[in-house]
PDB file of C-alpha atoms and ligand atoms in Angstrom:
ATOM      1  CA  UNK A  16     -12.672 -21.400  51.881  1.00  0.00           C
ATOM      2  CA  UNK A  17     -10.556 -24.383  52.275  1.00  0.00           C
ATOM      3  CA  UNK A  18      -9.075 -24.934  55.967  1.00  0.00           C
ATOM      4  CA  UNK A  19      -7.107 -28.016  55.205  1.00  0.00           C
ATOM      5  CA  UNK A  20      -3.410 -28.392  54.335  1.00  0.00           C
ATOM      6  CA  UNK A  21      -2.856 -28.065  50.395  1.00  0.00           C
ATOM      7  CA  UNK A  22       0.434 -28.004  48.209  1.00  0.00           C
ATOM      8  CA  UNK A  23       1.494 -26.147  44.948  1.00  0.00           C
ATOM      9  CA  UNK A  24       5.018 -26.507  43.480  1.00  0.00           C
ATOM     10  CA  UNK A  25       7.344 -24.239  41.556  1.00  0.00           C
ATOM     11  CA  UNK A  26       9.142 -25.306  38.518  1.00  0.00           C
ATOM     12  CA  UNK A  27      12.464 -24.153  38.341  1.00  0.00           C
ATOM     13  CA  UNK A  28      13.890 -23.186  36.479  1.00  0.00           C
ATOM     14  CA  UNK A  29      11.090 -20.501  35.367  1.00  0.00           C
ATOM     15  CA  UNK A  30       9.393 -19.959  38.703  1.00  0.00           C
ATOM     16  CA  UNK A  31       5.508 -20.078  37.921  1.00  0.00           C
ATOM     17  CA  UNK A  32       3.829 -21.898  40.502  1.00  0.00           C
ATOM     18  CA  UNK A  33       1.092 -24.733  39.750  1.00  0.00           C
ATOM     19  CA  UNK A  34      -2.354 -24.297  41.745  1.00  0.00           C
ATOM     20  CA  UNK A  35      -3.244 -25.310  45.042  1.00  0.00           C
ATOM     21  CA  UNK A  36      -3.747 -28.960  44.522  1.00  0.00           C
ATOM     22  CA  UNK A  37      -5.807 -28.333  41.191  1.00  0.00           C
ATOM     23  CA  UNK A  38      -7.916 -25.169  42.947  1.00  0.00           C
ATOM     24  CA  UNK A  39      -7.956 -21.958  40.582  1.00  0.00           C
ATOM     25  CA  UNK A  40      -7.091 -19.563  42.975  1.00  0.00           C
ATOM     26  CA  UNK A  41      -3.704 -18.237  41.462  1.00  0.00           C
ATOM     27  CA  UNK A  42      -3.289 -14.790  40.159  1.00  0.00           C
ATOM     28  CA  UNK A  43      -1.161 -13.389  37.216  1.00  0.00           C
ATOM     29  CA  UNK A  44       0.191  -9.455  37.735  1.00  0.00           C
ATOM     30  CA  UNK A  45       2.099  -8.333  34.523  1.00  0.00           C
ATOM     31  CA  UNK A  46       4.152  -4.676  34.761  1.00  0.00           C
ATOM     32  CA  UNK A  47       5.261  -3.265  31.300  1.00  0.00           C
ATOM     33  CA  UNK A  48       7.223  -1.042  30.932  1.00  0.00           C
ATOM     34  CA  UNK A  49       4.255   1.576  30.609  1.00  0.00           C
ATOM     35  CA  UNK A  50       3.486   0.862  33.944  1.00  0.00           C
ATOM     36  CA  UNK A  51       6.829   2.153  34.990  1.00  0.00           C
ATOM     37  CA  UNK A  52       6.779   5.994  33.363  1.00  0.00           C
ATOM     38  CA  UNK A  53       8.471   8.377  35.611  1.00  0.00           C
ATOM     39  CA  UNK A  54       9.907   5.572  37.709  1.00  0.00           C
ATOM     40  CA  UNK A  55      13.907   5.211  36.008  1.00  0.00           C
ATOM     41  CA  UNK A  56      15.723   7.957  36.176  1.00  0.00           C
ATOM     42  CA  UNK A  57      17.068   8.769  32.407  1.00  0.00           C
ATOM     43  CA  UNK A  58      13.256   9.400  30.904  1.00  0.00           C
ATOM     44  CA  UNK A  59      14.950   9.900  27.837  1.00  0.00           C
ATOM     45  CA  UNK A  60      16.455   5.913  27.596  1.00  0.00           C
ATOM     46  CA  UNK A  61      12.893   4.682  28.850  1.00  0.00           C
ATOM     47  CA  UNK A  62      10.865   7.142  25.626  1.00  0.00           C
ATOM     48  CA  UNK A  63      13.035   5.201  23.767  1.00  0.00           C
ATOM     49  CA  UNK A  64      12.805   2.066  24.514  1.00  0.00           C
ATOM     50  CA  UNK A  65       9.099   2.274  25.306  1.00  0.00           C
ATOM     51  CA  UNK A  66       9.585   3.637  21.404  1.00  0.00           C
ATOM     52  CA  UNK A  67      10.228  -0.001  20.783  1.00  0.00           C
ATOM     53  CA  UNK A  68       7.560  -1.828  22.289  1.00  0.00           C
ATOM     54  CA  UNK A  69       5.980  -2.041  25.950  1.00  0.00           C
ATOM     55  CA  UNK A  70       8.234  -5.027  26.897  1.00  0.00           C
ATOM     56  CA  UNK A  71       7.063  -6.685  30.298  1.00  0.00           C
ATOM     57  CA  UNK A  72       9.681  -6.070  32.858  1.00  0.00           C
ATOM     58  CA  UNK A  73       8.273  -8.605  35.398  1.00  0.00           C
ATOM     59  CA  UNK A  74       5.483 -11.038  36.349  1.00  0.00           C
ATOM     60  CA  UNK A  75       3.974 -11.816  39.388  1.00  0.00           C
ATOM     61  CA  UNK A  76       1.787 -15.359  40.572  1.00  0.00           C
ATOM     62  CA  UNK A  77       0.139 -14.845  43.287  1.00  0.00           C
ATOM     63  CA  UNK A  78      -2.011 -17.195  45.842  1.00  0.00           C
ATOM     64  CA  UNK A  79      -4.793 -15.269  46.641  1.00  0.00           C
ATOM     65  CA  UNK A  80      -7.274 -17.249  49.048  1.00  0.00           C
ATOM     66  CA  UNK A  81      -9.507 -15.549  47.262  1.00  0.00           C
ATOM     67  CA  UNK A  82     -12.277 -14.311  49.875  1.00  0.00           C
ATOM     68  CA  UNK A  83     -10.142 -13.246  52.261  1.00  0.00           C
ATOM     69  CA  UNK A  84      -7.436 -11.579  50.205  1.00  0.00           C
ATOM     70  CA  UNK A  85     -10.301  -9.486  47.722  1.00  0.00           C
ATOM     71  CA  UNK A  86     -12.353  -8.278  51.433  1.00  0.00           C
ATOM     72  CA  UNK A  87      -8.745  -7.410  53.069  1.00  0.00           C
ATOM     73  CA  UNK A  88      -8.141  -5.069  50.596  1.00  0.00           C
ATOM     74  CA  UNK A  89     -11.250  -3.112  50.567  1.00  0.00           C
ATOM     75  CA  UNK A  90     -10.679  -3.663  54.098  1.00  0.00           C
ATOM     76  CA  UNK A  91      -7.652  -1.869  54.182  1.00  0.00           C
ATOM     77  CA  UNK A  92      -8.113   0.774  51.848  1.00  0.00           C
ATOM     78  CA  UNK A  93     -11.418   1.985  53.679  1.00  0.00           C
ATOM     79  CA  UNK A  94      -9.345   1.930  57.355  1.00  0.00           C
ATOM     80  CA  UNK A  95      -5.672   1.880  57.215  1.00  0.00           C
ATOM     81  CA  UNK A  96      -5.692   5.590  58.762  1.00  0.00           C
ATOM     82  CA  UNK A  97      -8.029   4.983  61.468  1.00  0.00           C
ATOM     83  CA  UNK A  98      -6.176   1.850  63.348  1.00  0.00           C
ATOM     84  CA  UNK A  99      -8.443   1.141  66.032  1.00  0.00           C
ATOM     85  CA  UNK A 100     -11.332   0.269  63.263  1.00  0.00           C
ATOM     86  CA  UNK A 101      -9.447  -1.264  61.024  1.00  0.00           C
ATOM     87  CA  UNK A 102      -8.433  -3.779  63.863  1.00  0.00           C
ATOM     88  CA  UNK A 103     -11.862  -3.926  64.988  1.00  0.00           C
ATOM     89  CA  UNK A 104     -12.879  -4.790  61.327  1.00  0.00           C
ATOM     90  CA  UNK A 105     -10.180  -7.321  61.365  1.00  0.00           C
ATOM     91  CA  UNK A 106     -10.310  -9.256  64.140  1.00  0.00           C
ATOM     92  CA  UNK A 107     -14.177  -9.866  63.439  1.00  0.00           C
ATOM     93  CA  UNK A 108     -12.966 -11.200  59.628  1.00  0.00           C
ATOM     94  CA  UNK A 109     -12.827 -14.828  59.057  1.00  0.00           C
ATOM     95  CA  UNK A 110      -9.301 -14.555  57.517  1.00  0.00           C
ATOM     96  CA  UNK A 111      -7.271 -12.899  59.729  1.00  0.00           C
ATOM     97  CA  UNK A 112      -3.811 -14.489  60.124  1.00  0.00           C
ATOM     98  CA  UNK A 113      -3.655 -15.575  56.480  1.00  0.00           C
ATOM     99  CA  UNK A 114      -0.667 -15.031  54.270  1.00  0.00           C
ATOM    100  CA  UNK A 115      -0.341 -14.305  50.954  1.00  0.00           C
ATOM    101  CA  UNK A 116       2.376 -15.879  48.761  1.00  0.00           C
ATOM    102  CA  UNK A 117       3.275 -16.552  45.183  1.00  0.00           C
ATOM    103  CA  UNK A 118       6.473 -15.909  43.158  1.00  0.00           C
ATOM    104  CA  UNK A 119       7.705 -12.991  41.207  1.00  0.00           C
ATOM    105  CA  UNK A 120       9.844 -13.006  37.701  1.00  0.00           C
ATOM    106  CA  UNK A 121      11.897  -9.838  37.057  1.00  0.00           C
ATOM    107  CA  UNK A 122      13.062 -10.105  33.255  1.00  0.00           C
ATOM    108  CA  UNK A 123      16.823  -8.938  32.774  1.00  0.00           C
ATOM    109  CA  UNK A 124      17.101  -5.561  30.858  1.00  0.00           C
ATOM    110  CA  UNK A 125      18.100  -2.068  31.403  1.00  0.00           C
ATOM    111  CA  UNK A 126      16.842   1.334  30.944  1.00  0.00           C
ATOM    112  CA  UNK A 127      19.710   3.222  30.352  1.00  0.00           C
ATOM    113  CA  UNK A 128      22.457   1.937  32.607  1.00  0.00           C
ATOM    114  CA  UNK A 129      19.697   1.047  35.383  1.00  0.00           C
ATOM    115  CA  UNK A 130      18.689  -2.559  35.647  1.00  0.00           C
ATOM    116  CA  UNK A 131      14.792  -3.987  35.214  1.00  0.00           C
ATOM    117  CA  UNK A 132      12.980  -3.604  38.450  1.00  0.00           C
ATOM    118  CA  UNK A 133       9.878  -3.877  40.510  1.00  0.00           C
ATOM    119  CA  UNK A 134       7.782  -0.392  40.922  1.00  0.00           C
ATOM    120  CA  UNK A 135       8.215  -0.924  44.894  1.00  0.00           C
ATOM    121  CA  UNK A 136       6.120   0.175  47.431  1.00  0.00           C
ATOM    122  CA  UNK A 137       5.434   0.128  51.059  1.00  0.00           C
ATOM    123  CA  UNK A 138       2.904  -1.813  52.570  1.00  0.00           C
ATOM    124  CA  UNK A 139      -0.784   0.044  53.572  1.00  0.00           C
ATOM    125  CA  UNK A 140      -0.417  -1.469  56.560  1.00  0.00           C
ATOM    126  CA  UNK A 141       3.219  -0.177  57.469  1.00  0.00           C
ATOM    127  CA  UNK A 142       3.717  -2.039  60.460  1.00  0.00           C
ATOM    128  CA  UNK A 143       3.673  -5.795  58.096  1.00  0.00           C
ATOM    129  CA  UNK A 144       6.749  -7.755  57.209  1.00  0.00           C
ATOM    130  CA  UNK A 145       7.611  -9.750  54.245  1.00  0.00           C
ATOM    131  CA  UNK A 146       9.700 -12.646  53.409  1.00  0.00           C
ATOM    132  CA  UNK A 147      11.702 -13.328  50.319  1.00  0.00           C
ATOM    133  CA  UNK A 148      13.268 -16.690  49.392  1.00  0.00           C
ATOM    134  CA  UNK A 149      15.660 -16.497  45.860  1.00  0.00           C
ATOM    135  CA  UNK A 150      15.138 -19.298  43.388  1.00  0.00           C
ATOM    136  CA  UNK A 151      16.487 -18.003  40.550  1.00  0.00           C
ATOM    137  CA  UNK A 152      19.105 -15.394  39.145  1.00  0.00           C
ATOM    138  CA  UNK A 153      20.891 -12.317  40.366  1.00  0.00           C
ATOM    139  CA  UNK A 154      19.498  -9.110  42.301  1.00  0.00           C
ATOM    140  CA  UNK A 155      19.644  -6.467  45.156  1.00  0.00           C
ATOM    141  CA  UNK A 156      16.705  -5.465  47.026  1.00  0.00           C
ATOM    142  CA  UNK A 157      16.723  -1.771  47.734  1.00  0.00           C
ATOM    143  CA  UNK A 158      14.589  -0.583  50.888  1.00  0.00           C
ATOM    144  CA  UNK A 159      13.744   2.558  52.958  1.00  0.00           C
ATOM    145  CA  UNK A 160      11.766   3.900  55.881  1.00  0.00           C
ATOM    146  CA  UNK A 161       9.586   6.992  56.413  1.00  0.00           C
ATOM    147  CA  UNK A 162      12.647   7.682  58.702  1.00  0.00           C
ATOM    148  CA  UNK A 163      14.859   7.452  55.694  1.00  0.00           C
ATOM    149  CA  UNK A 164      16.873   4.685  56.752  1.00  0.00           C
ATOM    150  CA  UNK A 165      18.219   2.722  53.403  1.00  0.00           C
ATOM    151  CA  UNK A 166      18.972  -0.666  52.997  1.00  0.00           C
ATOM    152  CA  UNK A 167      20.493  -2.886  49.758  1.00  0.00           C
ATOM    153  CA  UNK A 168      20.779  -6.821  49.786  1.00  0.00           C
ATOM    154  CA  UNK A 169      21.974  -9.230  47.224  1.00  0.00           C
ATOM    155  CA  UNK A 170      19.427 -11.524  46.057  1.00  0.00           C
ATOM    156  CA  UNK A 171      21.057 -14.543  45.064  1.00  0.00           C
ATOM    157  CA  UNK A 172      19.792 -18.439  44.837  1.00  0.00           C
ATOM    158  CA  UNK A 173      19.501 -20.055  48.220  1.00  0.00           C
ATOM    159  CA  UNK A 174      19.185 -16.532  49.975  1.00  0.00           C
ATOM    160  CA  UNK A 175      16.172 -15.304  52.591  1.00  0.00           C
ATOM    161  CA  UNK A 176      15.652 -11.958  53.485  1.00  0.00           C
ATOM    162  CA  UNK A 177      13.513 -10.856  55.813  1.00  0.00           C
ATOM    163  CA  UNK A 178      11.926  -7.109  54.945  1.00  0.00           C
ATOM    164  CA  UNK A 179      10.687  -5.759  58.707  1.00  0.00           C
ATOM    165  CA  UNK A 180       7.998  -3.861  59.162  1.00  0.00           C
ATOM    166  CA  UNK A 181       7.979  -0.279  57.943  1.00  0.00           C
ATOM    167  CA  UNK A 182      10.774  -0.706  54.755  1.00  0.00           C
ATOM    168  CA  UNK A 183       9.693  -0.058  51.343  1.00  0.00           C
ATOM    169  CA  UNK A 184      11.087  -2.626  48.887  1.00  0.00           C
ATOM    170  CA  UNK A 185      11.637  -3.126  45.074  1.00  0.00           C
ATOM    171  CA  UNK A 186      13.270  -5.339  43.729  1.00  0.00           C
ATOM    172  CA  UNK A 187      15.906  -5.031  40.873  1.00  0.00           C
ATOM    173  CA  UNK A 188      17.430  -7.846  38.431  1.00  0.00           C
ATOM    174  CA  UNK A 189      21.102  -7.381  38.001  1.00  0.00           C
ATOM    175  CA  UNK A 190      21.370 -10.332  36.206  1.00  0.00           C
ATOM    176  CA  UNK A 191      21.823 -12.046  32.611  1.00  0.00           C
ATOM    177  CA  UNK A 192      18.448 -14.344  33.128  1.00  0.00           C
ATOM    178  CA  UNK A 193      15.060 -14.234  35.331  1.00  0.00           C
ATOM    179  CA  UNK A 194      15.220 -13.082  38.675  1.00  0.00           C
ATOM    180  CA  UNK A 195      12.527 -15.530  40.191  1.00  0.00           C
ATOM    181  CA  UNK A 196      11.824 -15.368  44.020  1.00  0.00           C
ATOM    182  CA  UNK A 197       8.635 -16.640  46.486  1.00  0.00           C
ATOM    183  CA  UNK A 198       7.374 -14.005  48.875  1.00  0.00           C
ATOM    184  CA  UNK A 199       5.070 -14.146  51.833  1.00  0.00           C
ATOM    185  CA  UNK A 200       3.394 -11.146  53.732  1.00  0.00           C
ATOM    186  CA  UNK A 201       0.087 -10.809  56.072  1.00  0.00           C
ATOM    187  CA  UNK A 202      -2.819 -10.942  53.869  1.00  0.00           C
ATOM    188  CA  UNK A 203      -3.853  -7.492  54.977  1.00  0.00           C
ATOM    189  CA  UNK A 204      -0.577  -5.469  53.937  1.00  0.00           C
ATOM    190  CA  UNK A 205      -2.065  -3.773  51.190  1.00  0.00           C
ATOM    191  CA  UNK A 206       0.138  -1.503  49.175  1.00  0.00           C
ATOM    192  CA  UNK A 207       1.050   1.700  48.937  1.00  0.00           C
ATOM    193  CA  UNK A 208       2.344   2.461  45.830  1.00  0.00           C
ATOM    194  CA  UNK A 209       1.818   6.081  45.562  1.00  0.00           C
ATOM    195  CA  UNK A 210       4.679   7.180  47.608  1.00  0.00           C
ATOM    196  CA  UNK A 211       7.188   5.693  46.017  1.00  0.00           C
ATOM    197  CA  UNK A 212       5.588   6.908  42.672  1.00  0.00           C
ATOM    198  CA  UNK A 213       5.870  10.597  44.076  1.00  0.00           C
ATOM    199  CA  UNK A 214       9.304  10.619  45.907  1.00  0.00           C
ATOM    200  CA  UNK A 215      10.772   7.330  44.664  1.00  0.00           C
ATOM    201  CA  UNK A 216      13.857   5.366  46.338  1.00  0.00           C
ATOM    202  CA  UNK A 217      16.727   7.051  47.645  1.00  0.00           C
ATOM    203  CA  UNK A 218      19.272   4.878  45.985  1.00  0.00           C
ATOM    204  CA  UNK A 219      19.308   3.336  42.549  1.00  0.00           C
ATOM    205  CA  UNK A 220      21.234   0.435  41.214  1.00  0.00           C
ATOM    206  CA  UNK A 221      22.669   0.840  37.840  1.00  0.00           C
ATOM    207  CA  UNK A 222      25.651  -1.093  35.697  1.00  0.00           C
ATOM    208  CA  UNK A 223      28.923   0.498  35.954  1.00  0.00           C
ATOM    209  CA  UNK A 224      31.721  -1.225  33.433  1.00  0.00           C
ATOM    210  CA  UNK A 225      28.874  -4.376  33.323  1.00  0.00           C
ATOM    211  CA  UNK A 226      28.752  -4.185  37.620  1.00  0.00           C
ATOM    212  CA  UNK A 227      25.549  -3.520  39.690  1.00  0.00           C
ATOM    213  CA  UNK A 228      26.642   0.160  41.365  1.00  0.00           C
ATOM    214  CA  UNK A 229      24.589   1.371  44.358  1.00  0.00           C
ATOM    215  CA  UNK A 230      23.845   5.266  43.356  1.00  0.00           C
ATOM    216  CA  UNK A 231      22.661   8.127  44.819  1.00  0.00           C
ATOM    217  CA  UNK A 232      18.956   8.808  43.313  1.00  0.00           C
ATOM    218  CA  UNK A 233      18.901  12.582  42.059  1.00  0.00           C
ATOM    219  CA  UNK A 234      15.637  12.611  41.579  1.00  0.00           C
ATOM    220  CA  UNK A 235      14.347  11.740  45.063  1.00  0.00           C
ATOM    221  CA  UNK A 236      12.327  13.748  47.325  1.00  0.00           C
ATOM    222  CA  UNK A 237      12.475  13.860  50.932  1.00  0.00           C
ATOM    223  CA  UNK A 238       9.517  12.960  52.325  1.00  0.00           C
ATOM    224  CA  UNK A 239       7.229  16.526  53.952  1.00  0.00           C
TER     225      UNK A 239
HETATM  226  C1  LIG B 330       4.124  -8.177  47.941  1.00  0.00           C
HETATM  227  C2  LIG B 330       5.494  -8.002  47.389  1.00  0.00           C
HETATM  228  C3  LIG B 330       5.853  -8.712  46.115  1.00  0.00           C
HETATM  229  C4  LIG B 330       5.731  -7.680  45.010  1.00  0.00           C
HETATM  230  C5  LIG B 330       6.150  -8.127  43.648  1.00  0.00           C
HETATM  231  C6  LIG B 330       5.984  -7.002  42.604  1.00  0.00           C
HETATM  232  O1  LIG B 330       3.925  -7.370  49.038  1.00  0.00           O
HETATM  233  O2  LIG B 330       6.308  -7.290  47.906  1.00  0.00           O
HETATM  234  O3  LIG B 330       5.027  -9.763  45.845  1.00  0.00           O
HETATM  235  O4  LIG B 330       4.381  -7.274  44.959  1.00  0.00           O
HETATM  236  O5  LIG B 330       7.468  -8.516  43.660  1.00  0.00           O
HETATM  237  O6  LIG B 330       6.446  -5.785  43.050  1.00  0.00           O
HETATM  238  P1  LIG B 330       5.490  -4.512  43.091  1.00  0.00           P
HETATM  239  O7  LIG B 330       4.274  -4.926  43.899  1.00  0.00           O
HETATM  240  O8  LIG B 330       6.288  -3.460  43.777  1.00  0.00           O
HETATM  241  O9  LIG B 330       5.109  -4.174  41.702  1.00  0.00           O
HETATM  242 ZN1  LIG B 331       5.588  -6.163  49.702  1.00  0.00          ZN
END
């Protein structure tokens, strides 16, 4: 693995980064729709536009320093609920204190009167941060705790926001074009998607007379 200083740029508008100073080690995620079933909360808008065609609601690039990000995760799914191994395991690994980073690109859209959005999750690793910095378009950021604490930000060029350990985050577009935004976290977050999956977020954001609304989820569970 490389160990020296190395640069990638992000053309903008657009947001998909280059690679590391030529090195293949950039990742594409792609979320259709079908990836998102159960997720909005008027299933019968989302049958029907799924009807239509799987469209992709967003894109993520990711930097993966690729043999440390691939062991972190097996890692971290074989000892995220014993902590004293997993940071055993850890602080033996090579690649502990690395970050991963890339950019995301949330399409514009709506499913029903709620916007295109991330599936969200918490981190496997709950006690790992995360930093966004906006590039490109118009959003909120909707976050909770285990405690059920809730949190929404605008997401807006120019902004940071800082997601502290512990808060669940997804990301919605409440804009006309790409939301496009870089993101850093600790290399051995993980992510723990199933939760949100089962109880989803506590608050939705949805267009109200062509405004971003912050609603009330009816469908969420509390969690045991
Ligand atoms: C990484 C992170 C972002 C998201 C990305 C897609 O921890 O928060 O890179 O992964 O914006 O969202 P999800 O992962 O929720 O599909
Ligand atoms: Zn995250």
């Amino acid at each position: 693995m490389r160990s020296t200083p190395f640069t990638f740029d992000i053309s903008l508008p657009g947001g998909v980064p280059t690679v590391y100073d030529g090195t293949d080690v950039l990742i594409r995620i792609v979320r259709p729709l079908s990836a998102m079933r159960g997720q909005y909360a008027d299933q019968e808008a989302y049958e029907a536009l799924l009807a239509q065609g799987d469209t992709i609601l967003y894109e993520v690039y990711e930097m993966r320093r690729p043999q440390v990000a691939d062991e972190y995760i097996e890692i971290a799914d074989g000892y995220i609920e014993i902590a004293d191994e997993y940071i055993e395991v850890a602080d033996a690994h090579v690649g502990l204190g690395e970050l991963l980073h890339g950019t995301s690109i949330v399409h514009p859209g709506k499913v029903g009167d709620e916007y295109f959005m991330t599936k969200g999750h918490f981190h496997s690793v709950l006690d790992t941060a995360e930093v966004y910095y906006v590039l490109q378009g118009r959003g909120m950021m909707v976050m909770e705790t285990p405690e059920e604490e809730w949190a929404v930000k605008e997401l807006r060029p120019g902004r940071v926001l800082y997601v502290p350990p512990r808060w669940a985050h997804r990301s919605v577009n409440t804009g006309q074009g790409d939301l496009v935004f870089l993101f850093v976290y600790p290399a051995h977050a993980g992510h723990d998607y199933g939760t949100i999956e089962t109880r989803g977020f506590r608050k939705l954001v949805v267009a109200r007379d062509g405004q971003p609304h912050i609603v009330d989820n009816p469908r969420w569970c509390a969690q045991e």
